[in-house]
Structures are given as C-alpha cells and as structure tokens.
Amino acid sequence: MFTWGVLDALAARPDVEPVAYAVTWRGRGEIGQMLPRGVVPARSPMAARPLRWAWMRWNRPPIEWWTDEVDVVHGTNFVVPPSREAGEVVTVHDLTPMRFPELAHEATLAYEPLIRRALERGALVHTPSRFVAAEVVDRFSVGADRVVAVAEGIPPLPDVTADEQVTAGAPY
C-alpha cells in the first residue's frame, strides 16, 4: 500500500512522470495491472535473483535498462537498483535480517550488502521511524544527514458523513 500511495501521489503532480519497476520474475506481467492511473510500468521484467547477485558485485546493470532516463530511483523495499546518473533512495523498513539472520530467508540476507553498495554510490535512506533511522546510522556508519525518517502513513479515507464515520454504516 505504501508504494501504491507514493506512486499515486506522484502521478497527480504535473511535474512528475513516474515509472514503476518491480524486481521480480514471478510477478512479471502483473505490475501494469496494479499501478495507479498515470504511472508507466518499466518496459520489461526484472529477474530478482540474478539482478541482486549482479548488484552485490557491480553497479550494473543500471535501472535505465528498464526505465530509460530517470531523475530519481526509489527502492521501496531494501534494494535500490544502481543508476547511471539519477539520485538513489532506498527504504529500509527495519534491520531484522541483519540483527536476527536466523529469522531471515536467504534472499533477505542479501539486503545488508545491497544497502552498503547503495550507500557507497551515494544513496539516501528512507526509514519509517526515527528508531530505525538511528539503527541505520549505527549499523552502516552513515551520516545522519543521509537518513530520513518519514512515517509511511495510510492512504486517504473516502469521504463519508459524520454518522457513517461514527457507526461505520451500521447500527450500534
């Protein structure tokens, strides 16, 4: 819901042309059906396993292989693809895979080196809380000026009358 809300808000701006990508092979073909109006899907699927493997070792291939030129690329779930020239933002929701690797799947164990590579490229980090922001600063030895806590929030609620808000449309 977080990513959809961000894309929907960006698509409503006249000065932004959002392009959505999904690093998944299994979900290929589904992204176009899931996007808010005004958001263009990346032009081809992105296979997660080989791309994560490549991105842990090199800053290739760049996101522009799938999106054309972009100004900013936002990795909303621990992984931000490298870019030729665009600014990079990576969302780190928590440090569970790093603090408790015994609870993590193999794929999520790759998050730490992928985040480190992104930071080496100059990425900024978005976290959902100041607590996680402080953990990121400590764990990755990155300046606090590169880590921003912004709560993910909820999508706007539909317009309803005061009575409907109180009763949720049912007698009480």
C-alpha atoms as one frame of an Amber mdcrd trajectory, in Angstrom:
protein
   0.000   0.000   0.000   2.918   2.360   0.762   4.369   2.103  -2.742   0.974
   2.436  -4.416   0.237   5.560  -2.354   3.577   7.148  -3.246   3.082   6.408
  -6.945  -0.491   7.708  -6.889   0.594  10.974  -5.251   3.486  11.414  -7.676
   1.283  10.716 -10.697  -1.056  13.520  -9.572   1.745  16.066  -9.923   2.082
  17.759 -13.321   5.878  17.976 -12.992   6.493  14.250 -12.335   6.298  11.297
 -14.729   6.602   8.195 -12.525   7.842   4.913 -13.968   7.299   1.833 -11.797
   9.508  -1.227 -11.709   9.331  -4.464  -9.767  12.352  -6.669  -9.161  10.509
  -9.964  -9.573  10.360 -12.631 -12.217   7.339 -14.410 -10.759   5.317 -11.200
 -10.777   6.186 -10.263 -14.339   3.229  -9.083 -16.308   1.251  -8.133 -13.205
   2.763  -4.726 -12.477   0.843  -2.879 -15.190  -2.475  -4.042 -13.728  -1.562
  -2.895 -10.225  -0.429   0.664 -10.908  -2.338   3.872 -10.244  -3.517   5.829
 -13.274  -0.719   7.919 -14.775   2.118   5.574 -13.775   4.011   3.850 -16.575
   5.399   0.339 -15.956   9.016  -0.486 -16.748   9.294  -1.858 -20.266  10.437
  -5.377 -19.367  10.553  -7.767 -16.381  13.407  -7.712 -13.881  14.518 -11.102
 -12.541  15.292 -10.681  -8.833  17.876 -13.377  -8.165  20.365 -12.599 -10.976
  19.947  -8.858 -10.522  20.574  -8.962  -6.766  23.622 -11.135  -7.465  24.962
  -8.628 -10.008  24.158  -5.565  -7.897  26.040  -7.020  -4.907  29.183  -7.185
  -7.051  28.953  -4.356  -9.573  26.921  -1.226 -10.106  25.499  -2.816 -13.249
  23.083  -3.205 -14.877  21.581   0.239 -14.264  17.861   0.847 -13.807  17.802
   2.761 -17.086  17.925  -0.570 -18.949  14.272  -0.910 -17.908  13.075   2.679
 -17.439  15.009   4.956 -19.805  16.454   8.075 -18.165  15.101   8.991 -14.723
  15.906  11.726 -12.207  15.458   9.632  -9.047  15.160   5.908  -8.438  13.494
   4.749  -5.209  13.952   1.205  -3.976  10.964   0.819  -1.676  11.983  -2.488
  -0.089  15.687  -2.591   0.932  17.057  -2.758  -2.635  17.641   0.211  -4.949
  18.991  -0.562  -8.401  22.099   1.335  -9.449  21.584   4.235 -11.817  23.770
   5.909 -14.405  23.128   9.417 -13.090  19.879   9.532 -11.104  19.740  10.114
  -7.388  19.028   6.967  -5.392  16.779   6.456  -2.367  16.397   3.143  -0.553
  13.703   2.414   2.011  14.884   0.322   4.960  11.853  -0.778   6.959  13.791
  -2.464   9.783  17.050  -4.297  10.439  15.562  -7.685  11.305  17.518  -9.624
   8.623  20.763  -8.091   9.902  20.086  -8.317  13.627  18.444 -11.747  13.533
  19.780 -13.591  10.470  18.442 -16.877  11.820  14.939 -15.500  11.169  15.702
 -14.409   7.611  15.260 -16.096   4.257  18.297 -16.433   2.008  17.137 -13.601
  -0.257  16.755 -11.150   2.634  20.268 -11.911   3.880  21.442 -10.065   0.749
  19.880  -6.814   1.970  22.855  -5.706   4.054  25.458  -5.865   1.260  22.955
  -4.338  -1.181  22.278  -1.437   1.184  26.035  -0.950   1.681  26.578  -0.826
  -2.106  23.781   1.717  -2.456  25.328   3.863   0.283  28.715   3.658  -1.454
  27.005   5.029  -4.582  25.634   7.946  -2.534  22.072   6.768  -1.909  19.882
   8.386   0.702  17.959   6.154   3.104  14.265   6.463   3.976  13.082   4.734
   7.150   9.563   4.585   8.618  10.688   5.774  12.082  13.418   7.656  13.946
  14.257   4.422  15.762  15.072   2.606  12.516  16.903   5.700  11.242  19.185
   5.612  14.303  19.788   1.886  13.774  20.739   2.509  10.125  23.159   5.301
  11.087  24.791   2.988  13.633  24.819  -0.238  11.603  26.060   1.281   8.347
  28.258   4.070   9.796  26.484   6.593   7.601  25.899  10.246   8.405  22.534
  11.080   9.918  22.104  13.672   7.153  21.704  10.814   4.652  18.978   9.011
   6.623  15.467  10.461   6.765  12.612   9.119   8.882   9.212   9.612   7.269
   6.258   7.624   8.566   4.624   5.607   5.818   1.113   6.625   6.818  -2.161
   5.393   5.430  -3.979   6.153   2.185  -6.656   8.870   2.215 -10.006   7.722
   3.522 -13.127   8.017   1.363 -15.478  10.935   2.013 -18.218   9.836   4.394
 -20.751  11.624   6.572 -20.126  12.130  10.280 -22.769   9.493  11.098 -21.088
   6.979   8.816 -17.734   7.687  10.457 -19.144   7.004  13.918 -21.229   3.962
  13.046 -19.320   2.621  10.054 -22.715   2.493   8.351 -24.240   0.028  10.853
 -26.495   0.499  13.872 -24.802   0.469  17.240
